[in-house]
Coordinates of C-alpha atoms in Angstrom, one line a residue:
Chain A
M1 CA 0.0 0.1 -0.1
T2 CA 1.4 3.5 -1.0
D3 CA 0.2 6.6 0.8
P4 CA -3.4 6.2 1.8
G5 CA -6.1 8.4 0.2
F6 CA -9.8 9.1 0.5
D7 CA -10.7 5.8 -1.2
D8 CA -8.9 4.1 1.5
V9 CA -10.9 5.7 4.1
L10 CA -14.1 4.7 2.2
A11 CA -12.8 1.1 1.9
A12 CA -12.0 1.1 5.7
A13 CA -15.5 2.4 6.5
A14 CA -17.0 -0.7 4.7
R15 CA -14.4 -3.0 6.1
I16 CA -15.0 -2.2 9.7
A17 CA -18.8 -1.6 9.5
P18 CA -19.6 -5.1 10.9
H19 CA -17.3 -4.8 13.9
A20 CA -17.0 -1.2 15.0
H21 CA -19.7 1.1 16.5
V22 CA -21.0 4.1 14.7
T23 CA -20.6 6.3 17.7
P24 CA -23.1 9.1 18.6
V25 CA -22.7 12.8 18.1
L26 CA -23.2 14.7 21.3
T27 CA -24.0 18.4 21.8
S28 CA -24.2 20.8 24.9
R29 CA -25.9 24.1 25.2
T30 CA -23.6 25.1 28.0
L31 CA -20.4 24.4 26.1
D32 CA -21.9 26.1 23.0
A33 CA -22.4 29.2 25.0
L34 CA -18.9 29.1 26.5
A35 CA -17.4 28.7 23.1
G36 CA -19.6 31.0 21.2
A37 CA -19.8 28.3 18.6
S38 CA -21.9 25.2 17.8
L39 CA -20.0 22.2 18.9
H40 CA -20.5 18.6 17.7
F41 CA -18.7 16.0 19.7
K42 CA -17.9 12.7 18.1
A43 CA -18.1 10.2 21.0
E44 CA -15.2 7.9 20.3
H45 CA -14.8 7.2 24.0
L46 CA -18.0 5.1 23.3
Q47 CA -16.2 3.2 20.6
R48 CA -15.1 -0.5 21.3
I49 CA -12.2 -0.7 23.8
G50 CA -13.2 3.0 24.5
A51 CA -11.2 4.8 22.0
F52 CA -11.1 5.6 18.2
K53 CA -7.9 3.3 18.0
F54 CA -10.3 0.4 17.3
R55 CA -11.0 1.7 13.9
G56 CA -7.5 1.7 12.6
A57 CA -6.7 -1.7 14.2
C58 CA -9.8 -3.3 12.9
N59 CA -9.1 -2.0 9.4
A60 CA -5.5 -3.4 9.6
V61 CA -6.6 -6.7 10.8
W62 CA -9.5 -7.3 8.4
A63 CA -7.3 -6.1 5.5
L64 CA -5.0 -8.9 6.0
D65 CA -5.1 -11.8 3.3
E66 CA -5.8 -15.3 4.6
D67 CA -2.3 -16.2 4.8
E68 CA -1.2 -13.1 6.7
A69 CA -4.1 -13.6 9.1
R70 CA -3.0 -17.1 10.0
R71 CA 0.4 -15.8 11.0
G72 CA -0.9 -13.1 13.2
V73 CA 0.0 -9.5 14.1
V74 CA 2.3 -7.8 16.3
T75 CA 2.7 -4.3 17.9
H76 CA 4.4 -2.5 20.7
S77 CA 1.7 -0.3 22.3
S78 CA 0.7 -1.0 25.8
G79 CA -2.0 1.6 25.4
N80 CA -5.3 1.9 23.6
H81 CA -3.8 0.6 20.3
G82 CA -2.5 -2.5 21.9
A83 CA -6.0 -3.2 23.4
A84 CA -7.6 -2.3 20.0
L85 CA -5.4 -4.7 18.0
A86 CA -5.9 -7.4 20.5
L87 CA -9.7 -7.1 20.3
A88 CA -9.7 -6.7 16.4
A89 CA -7.5 -9.8 16.1
K90 CA -9.8 -11.7 18.5
G91 CA -12.7 -10.9 16.2
R92 CA -11.0 -12.4 13.2
G93 CA -9.4 -15.4 15.2
T94 CA -6.0 -14.0 14.4
A95 CA -3.0 -14.3 16.9
C96 CA -1.9 -10.9 18.5
H97 CA 1.5 -10.3 20.0
V98 CA 2.1 -7.1 22.0
V99 CA 5.6 -6.1 23.1
V100 CA 5.4 -4.2 26.4
P101 CA 8.2 -2.5 28.3
E102 CA 9.0 -3.2 31.9
G103 CA 7.0 -0.8 34.1
A104 CA 3.9 -0.6 31.8
V105 CA 0.6 0.0 33.7
P106 CA -0.6 -3.4 35.0
G107 CA -4.2 -2.6 34.5
K108 CA -3.6 -1.8 30.8
L109 CA -1.8 -4.9 30.3
A110 CA -4.5 -7.0 31.9
A111 CA -7.0 -5.5 29.5
I112 CA -4.8 -6.4 26.6
E113 CA -4.4 -10.0 27.9
A114 CA -8.2 -10.1 28.6
Y115 CA -8.7 -9.7 24.9
G116 CA -6.6 -12.7 24.3
A117 CA -3.3 -11.1 23.2
T118 CA 0.1 -12.6 24.1
L119 CA 2.4 -10.3 26.0
H120 CA 6.0 -10.1 25.3
R121 CA 8.1 -8.1 28.0
C122 CA 11.2 -6.3 27.1
A123 CA 13.6 -3.6 28.6
R124 CA 12.4 0.0 28.5
T125 CA 14.6 1.1 25.7
I126 CA 13.3 1.8 22.1
A127 CA 16.2 -0.4 20.8
A128 CA 14.9 -3.4 23.0
R129 CA 11.4 -2.8 21.9
E130 CA 12.3 -2.7 18.2
A131 CA 14.5 -5.7 18.4
M132 CA 11.8 -7.7 20.1
C133 CA 9.2 -6.8 17.5
A134 CA 11.6 -7.7 14.8
A135 CA 12.3 -11.1 16.3
L136 CA 8.6 -11.8 16.5
Q137 CA 8.0 -10.6 13.0
Q138 CA 10.8 -13.0 11.8
S139 CA 10.0 -16.1 13.9
L140 CA 6.3 -16.0 13.5
G141 CA 5.9 -14.3 10.3
A142 CA 3.6 -11.9 12.1
R143 CA 2.8 -8.5 10.6
L144 CA 3.7 -5.3 12.4
V145 CA 0.8 -3.0 12.8
H146 CA 2.3 0.4 13.9
P147 CA 0.0 2.4 16.1
Y148 CA -0.1 5.5 13.7
T149 CA 2.3 5.2 10.7
D150 CA 0.6 2.1 9.2
P151 CA -1.4 3.3 6.1
R152 CA -4.4 1.1 7.0
V153 CA -4.4 2.4 10.5
I154 CA -4.4 6.0 9.2
A155 CA -7.3 5.2 6.8
G156 CA -9.3 3.5 9.6
Q157 CA -8.9 6.5 11.9
G158 CA -10.3 8.6 9.1
T159 CA -13.7 7.0 9.4
A160 CA -14.5 8.9 12.5
A161 CA -14.5 12.2 10.7
L162 CA -16.3 10.5 7.7
E163 CA -19.1 9.6 10.0
L164 CA -19.3 12.9 11.6
L165 CA -19.3 14.8 8.3
A166 CA -22.0 12.6 7.0
V167 CA -24.4 13.7 9.8
Q168 CA -23.3 17.3 10.3
P169 CA -21.8 20.0 7.9
L170 CA -18.9 21.5 9.7
D171 CA -16.6 24.6 9.3
A172 CA -13.8 23.1 11.2
I173 CA -12.8 19.8 12.9
V174 CA -10.4 19.7 15.8
V175 CA -8.7 16.5 16.8
P176 CA -6.0 15.8 19.4
V177 CA -2.5 14.9 17.9
G178 CA 0.2 12.7 19.3
G179 CA 1.7 10.4 16.6
G180 CA -0.7 11.8 14.2
G181 CA -2.8 8.8 13.1
L182 CA -6.1 10.4 13.8
G183 CA -5.0 13.8 12.4
S184 CA -3.8 12.4 9.2
G185 CA -6.8 10.0 8.7
T186 CA -9.1 13.0 9.3
A187 CA -7.2 15.1 6.7
L188 CA -8.0 12.3 4.2
A189 CA -11.6 12.2 5.1
I190 CA -11.9 15.9 5.0
A191 CA -10.2 16.1 1.6
G192 CA -12.7 13.8 0.1
A193 CA -15.8 14.4 1.9
S194 CA -15.8 18.3 2.8
P195 CA -12.8 20.1 1.3
R196 CA -13.9 23.5 2.7
T197 CA -13.8 22.2 6.4
K198 CA -10.7 23.4 8.1
L199 CA -8.5 20.9 10.1
Y200 CA -7.0 21.7 13.4
V201 CA -4.8 19.5 15.5
A202 CA -4.7 20.3 19.3
E203 CA -1.5 19.5 21.0
P204 CA -0.3 19.7 24.6
A205 CA 2.4 22.3 25.3
G206 CA 4.6 19.7 26.9
A207 CA 4.7 17.6 23.6
A208 CA 4.3 20.2 20.9
E209 CA 6.5 18.8 18.2
T210 CA 3.6 18.7 15.6
A211 CA 3.2 22.5 16.0
A212 CA 7.0 23.0 15.7
S213 CA 7.1 20.7 12.7
L214 CA 4.2 22.5 10.7
A215 CA 5.7 25.8 11.7
C216 CA 9.2 25.1 10.2
G217 CA 8.0 22.7 7.5
K218 CA 10.3 20.0 8.7
R219 CA 9.5 17.1 11.1
V220 CA 10.9 17.9 14.6
T221 CA 11.6 14.7 16.7
D222 CA 13.9 16.0 19.3
F223 CA 11.8 16.6 22.4
T224 CA 11.0 15.0 25.7
P225 CA 7.2 14.9 26.4
D226 CA 6.0 16.3 29.5
T227 CA 2.1 16.2 29.7
I228 CA -0.6 14.5 31.6
C229 CA -2.2 13.5 28.1
D230 CA -0.6 10.0 28.2
G231 CA -2.1 9.2 24.8
L232 CA -0.3 12.1 23.1
R233 CA 3.4 11.6 24.1
G234 CA 4.3 9.8 20.9
T235 CA 6.4 11.4 18.3
L236 CA 4.6 12.6 15.0
G237 CA 5.2 10.0 12.4
A238 CA 6.9 10.9 9.0
I239 CA 3.9 9.9 6.9
N240 CA 1.6 11.6 9.3
F241 CA 3.6 14.8 9.1
E242 CA 3.6 14.7 5.3
L243 CA -0.2 14.2 5.2
L244 CA -1.0 16.9 7.7
K245 CA 1.4 19.4 5.9
A246 CA 0.1 18.6 2.5
H247 CA -3.6 19.2 3.8
G248 CA -2.6 22.5 5.4
A249 CA -3.6 21.5 8.9
K250 CA -3.1 24.1 11.7
A251 CA -1.8 23.2 15.1
L252 CA -3.2 24.7 18.3
V253 CA -1.1 24.3 21.5
V254 CA -2.7 24.2 25.0
D255 CA -1.2 23.7 28.4
D256 CA -2.3 20.9 30.7
A257 CA -4.1 23.2 33.1
A258 CA -6.4 24.2 30.3
T259 CA -6.9 20.6 29.3
L260 CA -7.9 19.5 32.8
A261 CA -10.3 22.4 33.0
A262 CA -11.8 21.3 29.7
M263 CA -11.9 17.6 30.9
R264 CA -13.8 18.8 34.0
L265 CA -16.2 20.7 31.7
I266 CA -16.9 17.5 29.7
W267 CA -17.3 15.4 32.9
T268 CA -19.6 17.8 34.8
R269 CA -21.5 19.3 31.9
M270 CA -21.8 16.4 29.4
K271 CA -21.5 13.7 32.0
Q272 CA -19.0 11.9 29.6
L273 CA -16.0 10.3 31.2
V274 CA -13.2 11.1 28.6
E275 CA -9.5 10.9 29.3
P276 CA -7.2 14.0 29.3
S277 CA -5.9 13.3 25.7
S278 CA -9.5 13.8 24.5
A279 CA -10.1 17.1 26.3
V280 CA -7.2 18.8 24.7
A281 CA -9.4 19.5 21.6
L282 CA -12.1 21.2 23.5
A283 CA -9.4 23.2 25.5
A284 CA -8.0 24.4 22.1
V285 CA -11.4 25.7 20.9
L286 CA -11.9 27.5 24.2
A287 CA -8.5 28.9 24.2
H288 CA -8.8 30.2 20.5
R289 CA -12.4 31.4 20.7
E290 CA -11.8 34.0 18.1
A291 CA -10.8 31.4 15.5
F292 CA -14.2 29.3 15.9
E293 CA -16.7 32.0 17.0
G294 CA -20.0 31.5 15.2
Q295 CA -18.9 28.4 13.5
R296 CA -20.0 24.7 13.4
V297 CA -17.1 22.9 15.0
G298 CA -16.5 19.1 15.2
I299 CA -14.4 17.8 18.1
I300 CA -13.5 14.2 18.2
L301 CA -13.4 12.9 21.8
S302 CA -10.7 10.3 21.2
G303 CA -11.0 8.1 24.2
G304 CA -12.3 7.4 27.8
N305 CA -9.8 5.1 29.3
V306 CA -9.2 7.1 32.5
D307 CA -7.4 5.4 35.4
I308 CA -10.3 5.9 37.8
N309 CA -8.1 4.6 40.7
A310 CA -5.7 7.3 40.1
L311 CA -8.4 10.0 40.0
V312 CA -11.0 8.9 42.5
A313 CA -10.2 9.2 46.2
A314 CA -12.8 6.7 47.3
Chain B
M1 CA -56.1 17.3 40.6
T2 CA -56.8 13.8 42.0
D3 CA -54.5 10.8 42.0
P4 CA -52.6 10.9 38.7
G5 CA -53.2 8.3 36.0
F6 CA -51.8 7.2 32.6
D7 CA -53.6 10.1 30.9
D8 CA -51.7 12.5 33.1
V9 CA -48.4 10.9 32.0
L10 CA -49.5 11.4 28.4
A11 CA -50.5 15.0 29.0
A12 CA -47.2 15.6 30.7
A13 CA -45.2 14.1 27.8
A14 CA -47.0 16.6 25.5
R15 CA -46.5 19.5 27.9
I16 CA -42.7 19.0 28.5
A17 CA -41.9 18.1 24.8
P18 CA -40.8 21.7 23.9
H19 CA -38.5 22.0 27.0
A20 CA -37.1 18.6 28.0
H21 CA -34.8 16.3 26.1
V22 CA -35.8 12.8 24.8
T23 CA -32.8 11.3 26.4
P24 CA -31.0 8.4 24.6
V25 CA -31.1 4.7 25.5
L26 CA -27.7 3.3 26.1
T27 CA -26.5 -0.4 25.9
S28 CA -23.3 -2.2 26.8
R29 CA -22.2 -5.7 25.8
T30 CA -19.9 -6.1 28.9
L31 CA -22.7 -5.2 31.3
D32 CA -25.2 -7.5 29.4
A33 CA -22.7 -10.3 29.8
L34 CA -22.3 -9.6 33.6
A35 CA -25.9 -9.4 34.1
G36 CA -26.9 -12.4 31.8
A37 CA -29.6 -10.0 30.5
S38 CA -30.3 -7.4 27.9
L39 CA -30.0 -4.2 29.7
H40 CA -31.4 -0.8 28.2
F41 CA -30.3 2.3 30.1
K42 CA -32.4 5.4 29.9
A43 CA -29.9 8.2 30.2
E44 CA -31.6 10.7 32.4
H45 CA -28.2 11.9 33.5
L46 CA -28.3 13.6 30.1
Q47 CA -31.6 15.2 30.9
R48 CA -31.5 19.0 31.5
I49 CA -30.1 19.9 35.0
G50 CA -28.5 16.4 34.8
A51 CA -31.4 14.5 36.3
F52 CA -35.0 13.1 35.6
K53 CA -36.2 15.6 38.0
F54 CA -36.5 18.2 35.3
R55 CA -39.4 16.2 33.8
G56 CA -41.8 16.5 36.9
A57 CA -40.8 20.1 37.7
C58 CA -41.3 21.2 34.0
N59 CA -44.8 19.5 34.0
A60 CA -45.7 21.3 37.3
V61 CA -44.6 24.7 36.0
W62 CA -46.2 24.5 32.6
A63 CA -49.5 23.2 34.1
L64 CA -50.0 26.4 36.0
D65 CA -52.7 28.6 34.9
E66 CA -51.7 32.2 33.9
D67 CA -52.7 33.6 37.3
E68 CA -50.7 31.0 39.3
A69 CA -47.7 31.5 36.9
R70 CA -47.6 35.1 37.7
R71 CA -47.4 34.4 41.5
G72 CA -44.5 31.8 41.3
V73 CA -43.6 28.5 42.7
V74 CA -41.8 27.5 45.9
T75 CA -40.1 24.2 47.1
H76 CA -37.7 23.1 49.8
S77 CA -35.3 20.9 48.0
S78 CA -31.7 22.1 47.7
G79 CA -30.9 19.0 45.4
N80 CA -31.9 18.1 41.8
H81 CA -35.5 19.1 42.3
G82 CA -34.5 22.7 43.5
A83 CA -32.4 23.1 40.4
A84 CA -35.0 21.5 38.1
L85 CA -37.8 23.8 39.4
A86 CA -35.6 26.8 39.1
L87 CA -34.8 26.0 35.4
A88 CA -38.3 25.1 34.6
A89 CA -39.7 28.3 36.2
K90 CA -37.0 30.3 34.3
G91 CA -38.2 28.8 31.0
R92 CA -41.7 30.2 31.8
G93 CA -40.6 33.4 33.2
T94 CA -42.1 32.5 36.6
A95 CA -40.5 33.4 39.9
C96 CA -39.1 30.4 41.8
H97 CA -38.4 30.4 45.5
V98 CA -36.4 27.6 47.1
V99 CA -36.1 27.2 50.9
V100 CA -32.7 25.9 51.9
P101 CA -31.5 24.8 55.3
E102 CA -28.3 26.2 56.9
G103 CA -25.4 23.9 55.9
A104 CA -26.7 23.0 52.5
V105 CA -23.9 22.2 49.8
P106 CA -22.8 25.6 48.5
G107 CA -22.2 24.2 45.0
K108 CA -25.8 23.0 44.7
L109 CA -27.1 26.3 46.0
A110 CA -25.0 28.1 43.4
A111 CA -26.4 26.1 40.7
I112 CA -29.9 26.8 41.8
E113 CA -29.2 30.5 42.0
A114 CA -27.6 30.4 38.7
Y115 CA -31.0 29.3 37.1
G116 CA -32.5 32.5 38.6
A117 CA -34.2 31.2 41.7
T118 CA -34.4 33.2 45.0
L119 CA -33.0 31.4 48.0
H120 CA -34.6 31.5 51.4
R121 CA -32.4 30.3 54.2
C122 CA -33.9 28.7 57.3
A123 CA -32.9 26.5 60.3
R124 CA -32.1 22.8 59.8
T125 CA -35.3 21.5 61.3
I126 CA -38.2 20.2 59.3
A127 CA -40.5 22.5 61.3
A128 CA -38.5 25.6 60.3
R129 CA -38.5 24.5 56.7
E130 CA -42.3 23.9 56.5
A131 CA -43.0 27.2 58.3
M132 CA -40.8 29.1 55.8
C133 CA -42.5 27.4 52.8
A134 CA -46.0 28.1 54.3
A135 CA -44.9 31.7 54.8
L136 CA -43.9 32.2 51.2
Q137 CA -47.0 30.5 49.9
Q138 CA -49.0 32.9 51.9
S139 CA -47.2 36.1 51.4
L140 CA -46.6 35.7 47.6
G141 CA -49.4 33.4 46.7
A142 CA -46.7 31.1 45.4
R143 CA -47.6 27.5 44.7
L144 CA -45.8 24.7 46.5
V145 CA -44.3 22.1 44.2
H146 CA -43.3 19.1 46.4
P147 CA -40.4 17.0 45.0
Y148 CA -42.2 13.7 44.8
T149 CA -45.8 13.8 46.2
D150 CA -47.1 16.5 43.7
P151 CA -49.3 14.7 41.2
R152 CA -48.0 16.6 38.4
V153 CA -44.5 15.9 39.4
I154 CA -45.4 12.2 39.5
A155 CA -46.9 12.2 36.1
G156 CA -43.8 14.2 34.7
Q157 CA -41.4 11.6 36.1
G158 CA -43.5 8.8 34.3
T159 CA -42.5 10.2 30.9
A160 CA -39.1 8.8 31.1
A161 CA -40.4 5.2 31.2
L162 CA -43.0 6.2 28.5
E163 CA -40.1 7.1 26.3
L164 CA -38.2 3.9 27.1
L165 CA -41.1 1.7 26.4
A166 CA -41.9 3.4 23.1
V167 CA -38.4 2.4 21.7
Q168 CA -37.9 -0.9 23.5
P169 CA -40.3 -3.7 24.6
L170 CA -39.3 -4.7 28.2
D171 CA -39.9 -7.4 30.6
A172 CA -38.9 -5.3 33.6
I173 CA -38.1 -1.9 34.6
V174 CA -35.8 -1.1 37.5
V175 CA -35.8 2.5 39.0
P176 CA -34.1 3.9 42.1
V177 CA -36.4 4.9 45.0
G178 CA -36.2 7.5 47.5
G179 CA -39.4 9.6 48.0
G180 CA -40.9 7.5 45.3
G181 CA -41.8 10.1 42.6
L182 CA -39.9 8.3 39.8
G183 CA -41.2 4.8 40.9
S184 CA -44.8 5.9 41.1
G185 CA -44.6 7.8 37.9
T186 CA -43.1 4.6 36.2
A187 CA -45.9 2.5 37.6
L188 CA -48.4 4.8 35.9
A189 CA -46.5 4.7 32.6
I190 CA -46.2 0.9 32.7
A191 CA -49.9 0.4 33.5
G192 CA -50.8 2.2 30.5
A193 CA -48.2 1.5 28.0
S194 CA -47.0 -2.0 28.8
P195 CA -48.9 -3.7 31.5
R196 CA -47.0 -7.0 31.4
T197 CA -43.7 -5.3 32.2
K198 CA -42.7 -5.9 35.9
L199 CA -41.6 -2.9 38.0
Y200 CA -38.9 -3.1 40.5
V201 CA -37.7 -0.2 42.8
A202 CA -34.1 -0.5 43.9
E203 CA -33.4 0.9 47.4
P204 CA -30.2 1.5 49.5
A205 CA -30.1 -0.8 52.6
G206 CA -29.4 2.3 54.7
A207 CA -32.9 3.9 53.7
A208 CA -34.9 0.8 52.9
E209 CA -38.3 2.1 54.2
T210 CA -40.0 1.4 50.8
A211 CA -39.1 -2.3 50.9
A212 CA -40.4 -2.3 54.5
S213 CA -43.5 -0.5 53.6
L214 CA -44.3 -2.8 50.7
A215 CA -43.5 -5.9 52.8
C216 CA -46.0 -4.9 55.7
G217 CA -48.5 -3.2 53.4
K218 CA -48.3 -0.1 55.5
R219 CA -46.1 3.0 55.0
V220 CA -43.1 2.9 57.3
T221 CA -41.6 6.4 58.0
D222 CA -39.6 5.8 61.3
F223 CA -36.0 5.5 60.0
T224 CA -32.8 7.4 59.9
P225 CA -31.2 7.3 56.5
D226 CA -27.5 6.2 56.3
T227 CA -26.4 5.8 52.6
I228 CA -24.0 7.5 50.1
C229 CA -27.0 7.9 47.7
D230 CA -27.9 11.4 48.7
G231 CA -30.8 11.5 46.3
L232 CA -32.5 8.5 48.0
R233 CA -32.6 9.6 51.7
G234 CA -36.1 11.1 51.5
T235 CA -39.0 9.4 53.1
L236 CA -41.5 7.5 50.7
G237 CA -44.5 9.7 50.2
A238 CA -48.0 8.5 51.1
I239 CA -49.4 8.9 47.5
N240 CA -46.2 7.3 46.2
F241 CA -46.6 4.4 48.5
E242 CA -50.2 3.9 47.5
L243 CA -49.4 3.9 43.8
L244 CA -46.5 1.5 44.1
K245 CA -48.6 -0.9 46.3
A246 CA -51.6 -0.7 43.9
H247 CA -49.3 -1.6 41.0
G248 CA -47.6 -4.4 42.7
A249 CA -44.0 -3.1 42.5
K250 CA -41.3 -5.1 44.1
A251 CA -38.5 -3.6 46.0
L252 CA -34.9 -4.8 45.7
V253 CA -32.5 -3.7 48.5
V254 CA -28.7 -3.3 47.9
D255 CA -25.9 -2.2 50.2
D256 CA -23.7 0.9 49.3
A257 CA -20.7 -1.2 48.5
A258 CA -22.7 -2.9 45.7
T259 CA -23.9 0.4 44.5
L260 CA -20.4 1.9 44.4
A261 CA -19.2 -1.2 42.4
A262 CA -22.0 -0.7 40.0
M263 CA -21.3 3.0 39.7
R264 CA -17.8 2.2 38.9
L265 CA -18.8 -0.3 36.1
I266 CA -21.0 2.4 34.6
W267 CA -18.2 4.9 34.7
T268 CA -15.5 2.6 33.3
R269 CA -17.5 0.4 30.9
M270 CA -20.1 3.0 29.8
K271 CA -18.1 6.1 30.2
Q272 CA -21.1 7.7 31.7
L273 CA -20.6 9.8 34.8
V274 CA -23.7 9.0 37.0
E275 CA -24.2 9.7 40.6
P276 CA -24.5 6.9 43.2
S277 CA -28.3 7.3 43.4
S278 CA -28.3 6.2 39.7
A279 CA -26.2 3.2 40.1
V280 CA -28.4 1.5 42.7
A281 CA -30.6 0.2 40.0
L282 CA -27.9 -1.6 38.2
A283 CA -26.6 -2.9 41.5
A284 CA -30.0 -4.4 42.2
V285 CA -30.0 -6.2 38.9
L286 CA -26.5 -7.6 39.4
A287 CA -27.3 -8.6 42.9
H288 CA -30.5 -10.5 41.8
R289 CA -29.3 -12.1 38.7
E290 CA -31.8 -14.9 38.9
A291 CA -34.8 -12.5 38.7
F292 CA -33.6 -11.0 35.5
E293 CA -31.6 -13.7 33.6
G294 CA -32.4 -13.8 29.9
Q295 CA -34.7 -10.9 30.1
R296 CA -35.0 -7.3 28.5
V297 CA -34.5 -5.0 31.4
G298 CA -34.9 -1.2 31.4
I299 CA -32.8 0.8 33.9
I300 CA -33.4 4.5 34.6
L301 CA -30.1 6.2 35.1
S302 CA -31.6 8.9 37.2
G303 CA -29.0 11.6 37.5
G304 CA -25.3 12.5 37.0
N305 CA -24.8 15.4 39.4
V306 CA -21.7 13.9 41.2
D307 CA -19.6 16.3 43.3
I308 CA -16.4 15.9 41.3
N309 CA -14.4 17.8 43.9
A310 CA -15.3 15.3 46.5
L311 CA -14.4 12.3 44.2
V312 CA -11.4 13.5 42.4
A313 CA -8.1 13.8 44.2
A314 CA -6.4 16.1 41.6

């Protein structure tokens, strides 16, 4: 597969339809009043495994040919992508191998195992992780499904915006950005389905390499993430950067305090339990009121996998 | 108005339609598997003011004649009913007076004031509260809207079950019970719309006077509530008891630990931020698996007004 395009998003939508939820679009009068805009929240925290990541993983798994499916898939994400790939592989009856570093959160690993994946532990370094992945690809013939640079993952993530645009004309869509899978998939969906809709990617100040990359026209990878948005600490992928740049996406940077305030608004006003990485998009809209005033704005609530034990005192 | 009936629920549905939300019905594969039943959650935490209480208050306010509407309404609830009556009255341009005891939660009072109601503070005793209400009724000609014994409030609360039954045939409906407004309204809705659907009221063990009342056929009022379900500490009303008894409702008692576990399931699996008083109904279904196995069960998620500051450490 070469660089993915709008046709791949359409193909992904058809491929994942029997397995993924068409998530609802939520609205809130209170938040509309705060933003001075008409906000349309795509509720991907209600997607299977609690995050949009199921879309891309599901597309990658069901796009395998029979031979590939027999050999299985491998990845190195211990977060939502790991859980998503495990559940998607389980649905097809395909083996799933997840390489996890020492010190990964036990609750997340338990979830991945519960979906039937095999965990492979390695040292914390990127070198150790890549070596373990390569060894599994070679010994098992398993196919690597990268969390955000895999073209089928990108096309799958684009289906969220495709669904959103099908029910609601929008002036702008704002999505969180970490590695850029959702952002670049959304760019493809917009290009094909609604070219005059603007694309914004919202990024935590403590991991703002996408904003830096788009500003200087060259991918910046030298940074140390420091943000509570644990889903957005990854480094923008090369293909993701190229797709965002080609589309003319704009980056909006917000600090963690604004993201936590936005998360609290979503919790208390919309009663939706989203994770901080989801709230960064609303935070960006509220922090840049002038850019969105009077417009119809789509916001993708990317996931809801909050560690309740860490947040709740009881 | 004499005892309310099914016609009053239908009238309420028509009356509140321009003002209240038709809330969605949510499902969860994980919770279905845990319960061994098909669960249909009526999302009243997504109702305006974040609770079903808006239905009854709205019906009471819009049923006033012009003369009554000019004189205003009064109540003595500093919880969801107070907020609901304030917002409903604001919608009609009617004055709303809320009698609040010393020591009421400041956040809840701020919400009631934000909806434009006038607060009247009194001592903590029931006598002081009733005297203050009576004085306001007399001096202003304001109409008392009791949180759960007012017939129009009961009819309004019945509209949640009416909506639920209109989209989903059910073998049983389970609702939380405190004063009994939602339970008795649901009884009226079932009697008219789906007589073969069984009605269960779920009650915290620390305030189980409804179970005691239904067991001995006589209203029990001598108890001291001790439960985390702050919305369910009220005493079952006389009219509510008669309606529940006449309908043959069954009470299910659950302890707070089971309710907290159920709340956590709703938070983590459904990503819906509901308050403990909502979760008691799911807790009852899970604790009485044998009564519901294989059935289609409606559960009314009554509200989502959690005090996040009390729950979240950050």
